XYZ file of C-alpha atoms in Angstrom:
708
model
C 33.883 -2.941 25.904
C 31.591 -0.900 28.109
C 28.413 -2.967 28.472
C 26.269 0.169 28.700
C 27.169 0.823 25.063
C 25.067 -2.157 23.920
C 21.416 -1.235 23.404
C 18.729 -3.899 23.049
C 15.355 -2.852 21.610
C 12.903 -5.718 22.088
C 9.187 -5.799 21.322
C 6.594 -7.870 19.479
C 8.894 -10.853 18.956
C 11.612 -8.679 17.410
C 15.044 -7.790 18.738
C 17.259 -4.989 17.466
C 20.727 -5.023 19.008
C 22.977 -1.977 18.592
C 26.618 -1.339 19.388
C 26.947 2.331 20.330
C 30.574 2.169 21.489
C 32.261 3.316 18.295
C 33.511 6.819 17.561
C 31.059 7.299 14.683
C 27.421 6.218 14.609
C 25.806 3.138 16.209
C 25.830 -0.177 14.382
C 22.887 -2.586 14.237
C 24.398 -5.955 15.121
C 21.116 -7.875 14.875
C 17.619 -7.179 13.540
C 15.205 -10.080 13.592
C 14.262 -12.919 15.903
C 13.746 -12.218 19.585
C 16.979 -12.731 21.531
C 15.217 -13.175 24.833
C 16.657 -11.366 27.857
C 20.437 -11.778 27.691
C 22.426 -10.151 30.471
C 25.036 -7.475 29.904
C 27.850 -9.985 29.524
C 25.955 -11.936 26.880
C 25.148 -8.769 24.944
C 28.791 -7.756 25.106
C 29.847 -11.181 23.804
C 27.385 -11.022 20.910
C 28.789 -7.692 19.780
C 32.406 -8.846 20.110
C 31.597 -11.997 18.119
C 30.407 -9.914 15.156
C 33.384 -7.553 14.827
C 34.925 -7.750 11.333
C 38.444 -8.964 10.671
C 41.068 -6.929 8.825
C 42.055 -8.728 5.629
C 44.806 -8.478 3.059
C 44.224 -5.603 0.681
C 41.645 -3.997 2.918
C 41.683 -0.914 5.100
C 43.511 -1.088 8.400
C 40.272 -0.434 10.286
C 37.469 -2.484 8.673
C 34.342 -0.400 8.153
C 31.090 -1.450 9.770
C 27.595 -0.677 8.556
C 26.485 2.216 10.752
C 22.993 3.654 11.032
C 24.209 6.197 8.483
C 27.074 4.716 6.431
C 29.802 7.313 5.748
C 32.898 7.234 3.588
C 34.740 8.976 6.406
C 34.605 5.726 8.396
C 36.110 3.733 5.529
C 32.722 2.639 4.196
C 33.006 1.781 0.490
C 29.403 0.905 -0.264
C 26.671 3.426 -1.022
C 26.662 6.129 1.677
C 23.542 7.122 3.554
C 24.083 10.863 3.068
C 25.221 12.755 -0.019
C 25.368 16.533 -0.289
C 27.693 19.515 -0.370
C 28.096 23.244 -0.032
C 28.497 24.269 -3.679
C 30.675 21.198 -4.216
C 32.739 21.591 -1.033
C 32.270 19.804 2.299
C 31.129 16.738 0.392
C 32.151 13.997 2.858
C 30.356 14.102 6.216
C 31.970 12.725 9.350
C 29.113 12.679 11.826
C 29.880 11.416 15.318
C 27.486 10.554 18.117
C 26.984 13.237 20.741
C 24.035 11.857 22.699
C 21.827 8.779 22.861
C 18.335 8.677 24.362
C 17.129 5.134 25.019
C 13.648 4.699 26.444
C 11.984 1.298 26.323
C 11.790 0.229 22.711
C 12.808 3.549 21.166
C 16.230 4.981 20.494
C 17.161 8.519 19.473
C 20.718 9.183 18.354
C 22.091 12.729 18.072
C 25.212 13.337 16.005
C 27.167 16.342 14.790
C 29.880 17.187 12.305
C 31.560 20.470 13.256
C 33.670 20.668 10.094
C 30.829 20.052 7.625
C 28.492 21.934 10.001
C 25.733 19.356 10.109
C 23.598 17.808 12.836
C 21.732 14.538 12.525
C 18.958 12.939 14.527
C 18.203 9.233 14.036
C 14.923 7.817 15.345
C 14.485 4.064 15.781
C 11.564 2.220 17.344
C 10.300 -1.341 17.591
C 6.543 -1.435 18.139
C 4.263 -4.027 19.718
C 3.851 -5.725 16.325
C 7.604 -6.212 16.029
C 7.916 -3.672 13.200
C 11.058 -1.555 13.091
C 10.552 2.064 12.043
C 13.253 4.621 11.392
C 13.645 8.186 10.156
C 16.479 10.705 9.854
C 16.507 14.461 10.373
C 19.417 16.499 8.999
C 19.992 20.110 10.123
C 22.290 22.651 8.531
C 24.245 24.227 11.388
C 26.402 26.328 9.082
C 26.010 29.881 7.820
C 25.586 29.022 4.113
C 23.278 26.716 2.140
C 23.688 22.950 2.109
C 22.474 21.115 -1.032
C 21.073 17.735 -0.058
C 21.257 15.003 -2.688
C 20.415 11.808 -0.777
C 19.491 10.904 2.789
C 18.516 7.261 3.230
C 17.677 4.984 6.126
C 19.992 1.963 6.040
C 19.208 -1.394 7.656
C 21.372 -4.538 7.733
C 20.436 -7.909 6.262
C 21.523 -11.321 7.541
C 24.061 -13.408 5.635
C 21.282 -15.821 4.616
C 19.611 -13.170 2.413
C 20.469 -14.465 -1.048
C 17.256 -13.792 -2.979
C 15.352 -10.570 -3.679
C 11.607 -10.152 -4.153
C 10.013 -6.943 -5.335
C 7.051 -6.003 -7.511
C 6.605 -4.183 -10.778
C 3.642 -3.597 -13.059
C 1.690 -1.166 -15.200
C -1.759 0.326 -15.354
C -4.275 -2.540 -14.991
C -1.547 -4.949 -13.838
C 0.024 -3.540 -10.706
C 2.070 -5.488 -8.137
C 3.438 -8.241 -10.341
C 6.131 -10.130 -8.386
C 9.670 -10.652 -9.625
C 12.517 -12.552 -7.986
C 16.214 -12.888 -8.636
C 19.425 -13.854 -6.912
C 20.858 -11.296 -4.493
C 24.433 -11.252 -5.724
C 27.186 -8.733 -5.044
C 26.266 -5.271 -6.218
C 23.225 -3.053 -5.910
C 19.608 -3.700 -6.889
C 17.861 -0.317 -6.959
C 14.250 0.582 -7.662
C 13.600 4.277 -8.277
C 10.259 5.991 -8.725
C 10.480 9.260 -10.683
C 6.783 9.762 -11.395
C 5.766 12.153 -8.651
C 3.827 9.303 -7.079
C 4.929 5.731 -6.363
C 3.671 4.608 -9.784
C 1.980 1.482 -11.101
C 5.402 -0.154 -11.475
C 6.571 0.688 -7.963
C 7.575 -1.983 -5.502
C 5.644 -1.658 -2.252
C 8.246 -3.659 -0.384
C 11.794 -4.594 -1.206
C 12.387 -7.988 0.392
C 15.474 -10.163 0.720
C 15.602 -13.618 2.231
C 16.771 -17.182 2.088
C 16.585 -18.669 -1.421
C 13.074 -19.864 -2.191
C 11.427 -18.118 0.764
C 7.676 -18.270 0.470
C 4.611 -17.114 2.324
C 4.781 -19.864 4.914
C 8.499 -20.364 5.508
C 11.917 -18.833 4.879
C 13.634 -16.026 6.757
C 12.887 -12.741 4.980
C 13.373 -9.041 5.749
C 11.728 -6.149 3.894
C 11.479 -2.352 3.919
C 8.840 0.132 2.750
C 9.073 3.907 2.461
C 5.905 5.577 3.781
C 5.825 8.369 1.207
C 3.660 9.292 -1.790
C 6.229 10.913 -4.074
C 9.518 10.057 -5.737
C 11.471 7.458 -3.812
C 14.329 4.976 -3.877
C 14.522 1.443 -2.477
C 17.709 -0.570 -2.802
C 19.360 -3.773 -1.668
C 23.133 -3.938 -1.761
C 25.715 -6.605 -1.036
C 29.445 -5.890 -0.744
C 32.458 -8.110 -1.244
C 33.077 -7.761 2.500
C 29.872 -9.705 3.175
C 27.873 -6.699 4.325
C 24.326 -6.672 2.955
C 21.717 -4.017 3.590
C 18.491 -2.297 2.553
C 18.274 1.439 1.890
C 15.189 3.591 1.511
C 14.660 7.284 1.056
C 13.019 10.039 -0.918
C 14.423 10.475 -4.422
C 15.265 14.173 -4.594
C 15.571 16.187 -7.786
C 18.538 18.476 -8.313
C 18.240 21.434 -5.982
C 14.932 20.253 -4.540
C 16.166 20.330 -0.939
C 18.530 23.228 -0.308
C 18.899 23.697 3.428
C 19.311 27.307 4.457
C 21.242 28.009 7.666
C 19.299 26.460 10.530
C 16.902 24.582 8.248
C 16.208 20.859 8.578
C 14.953 18.029 6.405
C 13.329 14.836 7.715
C 13.120 11.654 5.693
C 9.844 9.812 5.370
C 9.538 6.967 7.848
C 10.869 3.609 6.751
C 8.727 0.682 7.864
C 10.690 -2.563 8.107
C 9.516 -6.048 8.963
C 10.800 -9.595 9.005
C 9.387 -13.060 9.380
C 9.648 -16.763 8.837
C 7.822 -16.405 5.546
C 5.949 -13.488 4.033
C 2.771 -14.259 5.992
C 4.503 -13.454 9.264
C 6.316 -10.421 7.827
C 3.054 -9.051 6.462
C 1.070 -9.770 9.630
C 3.432 -7.547 11.613
C 2.767 -4.609 9.293
C -0.993 -5.184 9.345
C -0.988 -5.291 13.139
C 0.918 -2.014 13.237
C -1.550 -0.331 10.901
C -4.543 -1.555 12.864
C -3.142 0.005 16.036
C -3.088 3.527 14.535
C -5.454 6.174 15.874
C -6.456 7.020 12.277
C -7.299 3.443 11.328
C -10.964 2.964 10.303
C -12.947 1.483 13.187
C -16.437 1.179 11.722
C -17.444 -1.792 9.545
C -16.311 -1.195 5.973
C -19.525 -0.493 4.026
C -20.406 -2.349 0.845
C -19.755 0.252 -1.858
C -21.195 0.673 -5.327
C -19.192 2.854 -7.699
C -20.930 4.070 -10.846
C -17.946 4.219 -13.218
C -18.198 0.941 -15.114
C -21.990 1.085 -14.855
C -22.534 4.414 -16.668
C -19.148 6.049 -17.389
C -19.870 9.681 -18.436
C -23.534 9.052 -19.193
C -24.965 10.930 -16.217
C -28.727 10.734 -16.295
C -30.794 11.176 -13.145
C -33.287 8.453 -14.077
C -30.595 5.910 -14.869
C -28.564 6.719 -11.767
C -31.673 6.617 -9.588
C -32.546 3.157 -10.916
C -29.008 2.053 -10.142
C -29.345 3.389 -6.588
C -32.602 1.510 -6.080
C -31.024 -1.723 -7.296
C -28.018 -1.102 -5.053
C -30.245 -0.753 -2.001
C -32.059 -3.998 -2.859
C -28.871 -6.062 -2.898
C -27.478 -4.565 0.318
C -25.152 -1.760 -0.807
C -24.346 0.712 1.977
C -22.395 3.413 0.105
C -23.147 4.800 -3.357
C -20.352 6.693 -5.151
C -20.995 8.938 -8.162
C -17.898 8.801 -10.330
C -16.444 11.139 -12.986
C -18.692 13.324 -15.146
C -20.703 15.443 -12.677
C -18.799 18.765 -12.856
C -18.651 21.717 -15.227
C -17.815 20.876 -18.847
C -17.071 17.236 -18.126
C -18.620 15.203 -20.937
C -15.490 13.141 -21.532
C -11.928 13.044 -20.194
C -10.609 15.910 -22.329
C -12.111 18.877 -20.445
C -13.312 20.231 -17.137
C -10.743 19.034 -14.609
C -10.185 21.901 -12.212
C -13.696 23.373 -12.460
C -15.155 21.808 -9.334
C -18.753 22.985 -9.549
C -21.789 20.885 -10.462
C -22.559 21.028 -14.185
C -25.893 22.833 -14.560
C -26.541 21.365 -18.008
C -26.445 17.778 -16.756
C -27.685 18.491 -13.238
C -30.098 21.443 -13.529
C -31.299 20.895 -9.973
C -27.840 20.098 -8.639
C -26.879 16.771 -7.095
C -29.620 17.092 -4.481
C -32.254 14.904 -6.189
C -29.848 11.983 -6.596
C -28.381 12.390 -3.124
C -31.856 12.549 -1.587
C -32.707 9.254 -3.295
C -29.474 7.613 -2.165
C -29.697 8.732 1.461
C -33.443 8.062 1.531
C -32.667 4.449 0.658
C -30.359 4.256 3.683
C -27.046 4.543 1.821
C -24.187 6.997 2.246
C -23.346 9.196 -0.739
C -19.821 9.501 -2.115
C -18.315 11.568 -4.923
C -15.340 11.197 -7.288
C -12.832 14.055 -7.506
C -9.373 14.550 -9.024
C -8.216 17.771 -7.371
C -4.518 17.589 -8.262
C -5.181 17.482 -12.004
C -6.208 20.095 -14.570
C -7.380 19.792 -18.157
C -5.884 22.545 -20.349
C -9.461 22.869 -21.595
C -10.815 24.224 -18.308
C -11.648 27.614 -16.865
C -9.006 27.050 -14.188
C -6.149 26.430 -16.629
C -7.125 29.400 -18.763
C -7.299 31.725 -15.757
C -4.216 30.501 -13.894
C -1.588 28.905 -16.155
C 0.999 29.801 -13.498
C -0.633 27.292 -11.157
C 0.477 24.363 -13.322
C 3.631 22.427 -12.528
C 6.234 23.082 -15.210
C 9.930 23.557 -15.839
C 11.414 26.823 -17.134
C 8.152 28.078 -18.608
C 7.649 24.859 -20.577
C 4.494 22.869 -19.970
C 5.193 19.145 -19.509
C 4.116 16.518 -21.981
C 0.423 15.915 -21.387
C -0.925 12.692 -19.940
C -4.603 11.816 -20.406
C -5.082 15.387 -21.681
C -4.060 16.583 -18.214
C -1.547 18.808 -16.511
C -0.858 18.876 -12.786
C -1.843 21.576 -10.338
C 0.888 22.940 -8.083
C -0.580 22.460 -4.616
C 2.547 24.051 -3.137
C 1.326 27.342 -4.649
C -0.692 28.954 -1.819
C -3.360 30.320 -4.159
C -3.872 27.004 -5.937
C -4.033 25.182 -2.602
C -6.631 27.642 -1.282
C -8.728 27.318 -4.442
C -8.926 23.525 -4.202
C -9.579 23.574 -0.467
C -12.430 26.035 -0.738
C -13.931 24.374 -3.834
C -14.111 20.978 -2.156
C -15.174 22.456 1.152
C -18.076 24.208 -0.585
C -19.295 20.896 -2.030
C -19.019 19.166 1.335
C -20.922 21.994 3.014
C -23.696 22.050 0.415
C -24.246 18.303 0.174
C -24.175 15.418 2.680
C -21.141 13.758 1.115
C -19.546 11.193 3.402
C -16.857 9.878 1.075
C -14.494 11.203 -1.577
C -12.906 8.974 -4.186
C -9.711 11.007 -4.662
C -8.116 10.179 -8.009
C -4.715 11.055 -9.527
C -4.563 9.934 -13.133
C -1.146 10.779 -14.509
C 2.531 10.550 -13.708
C 4.420 13.770 -13.050
C 7.216 14.960 -15.335
C 8.951 18.357 -15.329
C 7.249 19.003 -12.005
C 8.583 22.467 -11.190
C 7.114 25.444 -9.383
C 6.517 28.702 -11.241
C 7.053 30.555 -7.945
C 10.513 29.197 -7.169
C 11.680 27.678 -10.431
C 12.742 24.573 -8.511
C 11.520 20.968 -8.509
C 8.337 20.713 -6.459
C 7.367 17.054 -6.025
C 8.358 17.037 -2.358
C 6.440 20.210 -1.559
C 3.381 18.939 -3.420
C 3.286 15.742 -1.380
C 3.536 17.789 1.815
C 0.729 20.060 0.578
C -1.433 17.095 -0.401
C -1.176 15.594 3.082
C -2.100 18.956 4.620
C -5.075 19.346 2.271
C -6.455 15.911 3.084
C -6.075 16.543 6.803
C -7.744 19.949 6.603
C -10.774 18.580 4.763
C -11.148 15.837 7.350
C -10.793 18.339 10.180
C -13.534 20.521 8.701
C -15.843 17.568 8.016
C -15.780 15.050 10.826
C -16.445 11.497 9.653
C -15.440 12.189 6.053
C -13.649 9.212 4.497
C -11.307 9.479 1.525
C -10.099 6.820 -0.887
C -6.685 7.090 -2.516
C -7.035 6.243 -6.206
C -4.338 6.906 -8.800
C -5.057 5.391 -12.198
C -6.096 2.529 -10.000
C -3.178 1.494 -7.792
C -0.400 3.927 -8.692
C -0.318 5.631 -5.270
C -0.313 2.842 -2.724
C 1.891 3.580 0.258
C 1.649 4.009 4.009
C 2.220 7.749 3.695
C -1.057 8.311 1.846
C -2.814 5.799 4.112
C -2.043 7.962 7.140
C -4.359 10.569 5.564
C -6.930 8.402 3.746
C -9.141 5.442 4.570
C -8.506 2.934 1.807
C -6.771 2.512 -1.532
C -8.230 1.578 -4.898
C -6.165 -1.471 -5.671
C -6.387 -1.439 -9.457
C -8.621 -0.256 -12.283
C -8.560 -3.876 -13.452
C -11.348 -5.840 -11.779
C -10.863 -9.035 -13.782
C -10.797 -11.594 -10.937
C -7.945 -13.638 -12.383
C -5.756 -10.540 -12.609
C -6.959 -9.382 -9.201
C -5.747 -12.568 -7.495
C -2.123 -11.564 -8.051
C -2.697 -7.824 -7.654
C -4.460 -8.238 -4.319
C -2.028 -10.896 -3.086
C 1.015 -8.673 -3.389
C -0.736 -5.424 -2.468
C -1.829 -7.286 0.649
C 1.769 -7.751 1.732
C 1.521 -4.145 2.879
C -2.192 -3.271 3.006
C -4.686 -5.200 5.177
C -7.994 -6.263 3.683
C -10.099 -3.481 5.202
C -8.025 -0.833 3.376
C -7.942 -2.657 0.052
C -10.769 -1.796 -2.361
C -12.026 -4.989 -4.038
C -15.091 -4.772 -6.256
C -17.349 -7.236 -8.063
C -17.219 -6.489 -11.771
C -19.775 -7.177 -14.471
C -19.805 -10.509 -16.343
C -17.281 -9.241 -18.916
C -14.164 -7.471 -17.671
C -13.871 -3.978 -19.142
C -10.072 -4.185 -19.049
C -9.383 -7.727 -20.338
C -12.539 -8.774 -22.200
C -12.673 -12.077 -20.290
C -15.986 -13.382 -18.970
C -16.426 -15.024 -15.585
C -19.219 -16.372 -13.443
C -20.460 -14.243 -10.590
C -19.104 -16.733 -8.059
C -15.506 -16.119 -9.173
C -15.932 -12.348 -9.384
C -17.517 -12.173 -5.943
C -15.336 -14.772 -4.249
C -12.133 -12.983 -5.240
C -13.553 -9.672 -3.953
C -14.501 -11.125 -0.549
C -11.075 -10.525 0.950
C -10.995 -6.744 0.817
C -13.260 -3.743 1.241
C -16.079 -5.160 -0.872
C -17.818 -3.160 -3.553
C -19.601 -3.382 -6.900
C -18.473 -1.910 -10.235
C -21.307 -3.077 -12.467
C -24.662 -1.925 -13.824
C -26.973 -3.997 -11.621
C -30.136 -2.077 -12.468
C -31.545 -4.826 -14.706
C -30.304 -8.103 -13.233
C -32.260 -11.314 -13.613
C -33.931 -12.562 -10.464
C -31.378 -15.385 -10.224
C -28.362 -13.078 -10.581
C -29.773 -10.619 -8.072
C -30.404 -13.401 -5.560
C -26.869 -14.740 -6.000
C -25.347 -11.271 -5.628
C -27.332 -10.761 -2.423
C -26.020 -14.064 -1.080
C -22.395 -12.993 -1.660
C -22.970 -9.589 -0.062
C -24.645 -11.286 2.909
C -21.635 -13.610 3.218
C -19.301 -10.613 3.261
C -21.363 -8.753 5.861
C -21.594 -11.816 8.090
C -17.814 -12.252 8.031
C -16.347 -8.764 7.573
C -15.357 -8.585 11.226
C -13.243 -11.683 10.559
C -11.900 -10.385 7.237
C -10.941 -6.992 8.667
C -9.404 -7.996 11.989
C -8.000 -11.436 11.221
C -4.624 -12.515 9.895
C -4.346 -12.899 6.134
C -2.474 -15.994 4.991
C -1.400 -17.488 1.687
C -0.618 -21.174 1.294
C 2.456 -22.197 -0.677
C 1.154 -24.805 -3.126
C 3.345 -26.492 -5.701
C 0.738 -26.309 -8.452
C 0.865 -22.919 -10.251
C -2.814 -23.360 -11.183
C -3.821 -23.334 -7.510
C -4.338 -20.199 -5.461
C -5.259 -20.813 -1.824
C -5.582 -17.897 0.560
C -7.496 -17.138 3.701
C -8.011 -15.075 6.787
C -7.745 -16.519 10.297
C -9.371 -14.932 13.341
C -6.998 -13.336 15.826
C -7.985 -15.958 18.436
C -7.775 -18.743 15.793
C -11.362 -19.780 16.516
C -12.464 -19.510 12.886
C -11.191 -18.905 9.397
C -12.309 -18.605 5.817
C -10.263 -19.761 2.835
C -10.799 -19.391 -0.903
C -9.372 -21.954 -3.318
C -9.207 -20.621 -6.875
C -8.248 -22.746 -9.860
C -6.532 -20.100 -11.970
C -5.983 -22.327 -15.001
C -6.252 -25.974 -15.938
C -4.057 -28.031 -13.666
C -1.748 -30.884 -14.624
C -3.356 -32.791 -11.745
C -7.005 -33.843 -11.796
C -8.224 -33.401 -9.142
C -5.670 -31.045 -7.636
C -5.089 -33.190 -4.575
C -4.835 -32.187 -0.937
C -5.221 -28.575 0.133
C -3.470 -27.471 3.329
C -4.803 -24.712 5.584
C -2.247 -22.704 7.525
C -2.500 -20.293 10.456
C -4.836 -22.360 12.651
C -4.140 -23.501 16.197
C -2.406 -26.874 16.035
C -4.290 -28.491 18.925
C -7.753 -27.103 18.215
C -10.274 -29.277 16.373
C -12.047 -27.660 13.434
C -14.959 -28.437 11.165
C -14.745 -27.446 7.496
C -17.739 -26.503 5.361
C -17.862 -25.837 1.616
C -19.832 -22.579 1.399
C -20.630 -22.278 -2.300
C -21.130 -25.871 -3.423
C -23.732 -24.928 -6.020
C -21.410 -22.406 -7.699
C -18.094 -24.275 -7.796
C -18.459 -25.068 -11.506
C -17.694 -28.771 -11.121
C -18.289 -30.990 -14.087
C -20.175 -34.271 -14.251
C -18.803 -37.635 -13.289
C -17.192 -36.762 -9.960
C -17.917 -38.785 -6.849
C -19.026 -36.836 -3.773
C -16.344 -35.334 -1.545
C -16.358 -37.545 1.521
C -15.501 -34.767 3.978
C -18.193 -32.489 2.505
C -20.917 -35.144 2.557
C -20.037 -36.576 5.963
C -18.900 -33.741 8.228
C -15.809 -34.474 10.265
C -13.388 -32.582 12.468
C -9.641 -32.241 12.068
C -6.987 -30.599 14.196
C -5.303 -27.458 13.023
C -2.094 -29.458 12.869
C -3.660 -32.001 10.515
C -5.137 -29.268 8.332
C -1.744 -27.513 8.154
C 0.446 -30.550 7.513
C -1.856 -32.956 5.635
C -4.926 -31.028 4.528
C -8.018 -32.362 2.792
C -9.028 -33.215 -0.719
C -9.912 -30.144 -2.765
C -13.071 -30.190 -4.855
C -12.793 -30.720 -8.594
C -13.266 -27.332 -10.257
C -13.464 -26.020 -13.767
C -10.617 -23.598 -14.501
C -11.342 -20.022 -13.409
C -13.744 -21.119 -10.687
C -13.368 -21.119 -6.934
C -14.536 -22.741 -3.732
C -15.013 -21.033 -0.372
C -14.244 -22.917 2.843
C -15.666 -21.900 6.234
C -13.578 -23.295 9.089
C -14.861 -23.148 12.672
C -13.567 -24.575 15.930
C -15.555 -27.672 16.867
């Protein structure tokens, strides 16, 4: 073997080793733990050691998993490319023509002269150790090429025998599910025009029982806000792999001669446990030029406080209360625009309703900004109520199939942003609002799944083109209004992906703010999204989505680890409640630099009633953990709590922050470590821990940990 044919990408504790010697496309021999700096002979030996053996009943030349698996190489699993020219030229046979290797990036060029296709494969390993990949397919022929599937494919180690992904629904997004990774294909498709409340953010495969702290695990995410496909597949040959790509409708991508299609970027990570895997992705996101750099302001959103009852006096009183407790951004939610008295009318008519706001939004905005807060506004630009001036004037701007309007959702249809006139209308309508008023923040909602999403201009499926148009629209608004921040909201958390987060500044995690539900929702959303991009609000005493009641300490403590906000009518709080709310907001402000730059960790605890999570400073000098008792435990008290992520040889002191609000009952003796401060090493805290306080169910305790 020619040693120059072995390429080693190495960065951020990750190695990706590729064999480029074959006649087809390169093969990833290893993706995972750092291999160090092996010499050429060692690299050659590693590749030779992994070559498959021909077996009885198999093909004479055993197929290997290339960067784009092809049937033409003997591959009998799912291919990476499917398409044809009117049914002919259905089996590509792309071969490498050039390889550009610079540092930790690799670009592979390949062609197929018979099928008249060219392919570019981009691979990179960044400083966080995250592997990213995308594919670009070009039609080099003189007739159209109908693309069906083009997916990035990444290998999995033989130890990957268990799959973790997430599912969910409105008000209960990101619910984890696990099962054995047996032979066959586990595929998760999103066909909703957005990722959807039931979408899996990551598809992970690892050693059986892998947790947050330990267990080798690999995962992939598709950075795209439309229809998509994630799959894990294992063959009888022993090959196992992840695939990710856009889910294309019939005829959606028809490449004309010379035209090209690029897949969304696949973000892939690995780790010894999900904490490490997730930390790599968070580090990558925080290194982006578009990542928010200013402290994430405490936000009050008016929705659950007033709903559609827009009254200047009431909203002014709410603003005054918000300023008293330390709110820094005030967001006026749905109900401010023309004809919008409930959710059945008005979407699309983006002008201030003169009946409700005879003097415009100016009086409220002047109050908000005069109190030192930024003003934000809710919009849902991609949606249209049939009962709106827009829908009546331009029915051809609505996504539909063959002249048939789709089934309505929430009394809404969907605007076709790929229609130039519709795009221009939305851009200018929003731009006019941003010019007229000092609006620093848009809560950008998207409240229904897409079905029959076709263009009246072309008659073809238009989800892909609408996602492209959405990204362009967001970027144009930000370019016109420097400093504007935008939140991605979609019935709560139905559009959470790294594609939308390249154009927005945070996501709304879920419309459910019940803290017990939020513990799981935020835990698994946080696998992908760091705390500073994850909207987490303090609800009122009774959850509007579950009817459960909780103390303020639980509602606030769960919201600490995120971009903190309030979703509650606080205009008439008791003095005691207002003082307690101020104390939680002060705690957030004092520690948000830690929350939004540190490493998030979850502790694997054997008791299902115990949730223990934290954030550890990048230099491991401090940390904060929250212990929540989700339900009554079989143990009383729960026993020792371990704290992970700290420096083993550093000594730390531990302080119970909210002793007066832990909800403990009578009859308990004092906690020795809380009454008589002591120091413990990070190693002792990680391996042994300390006695957790006795809590009532659905209460929590906050621990401040500082280096001694």
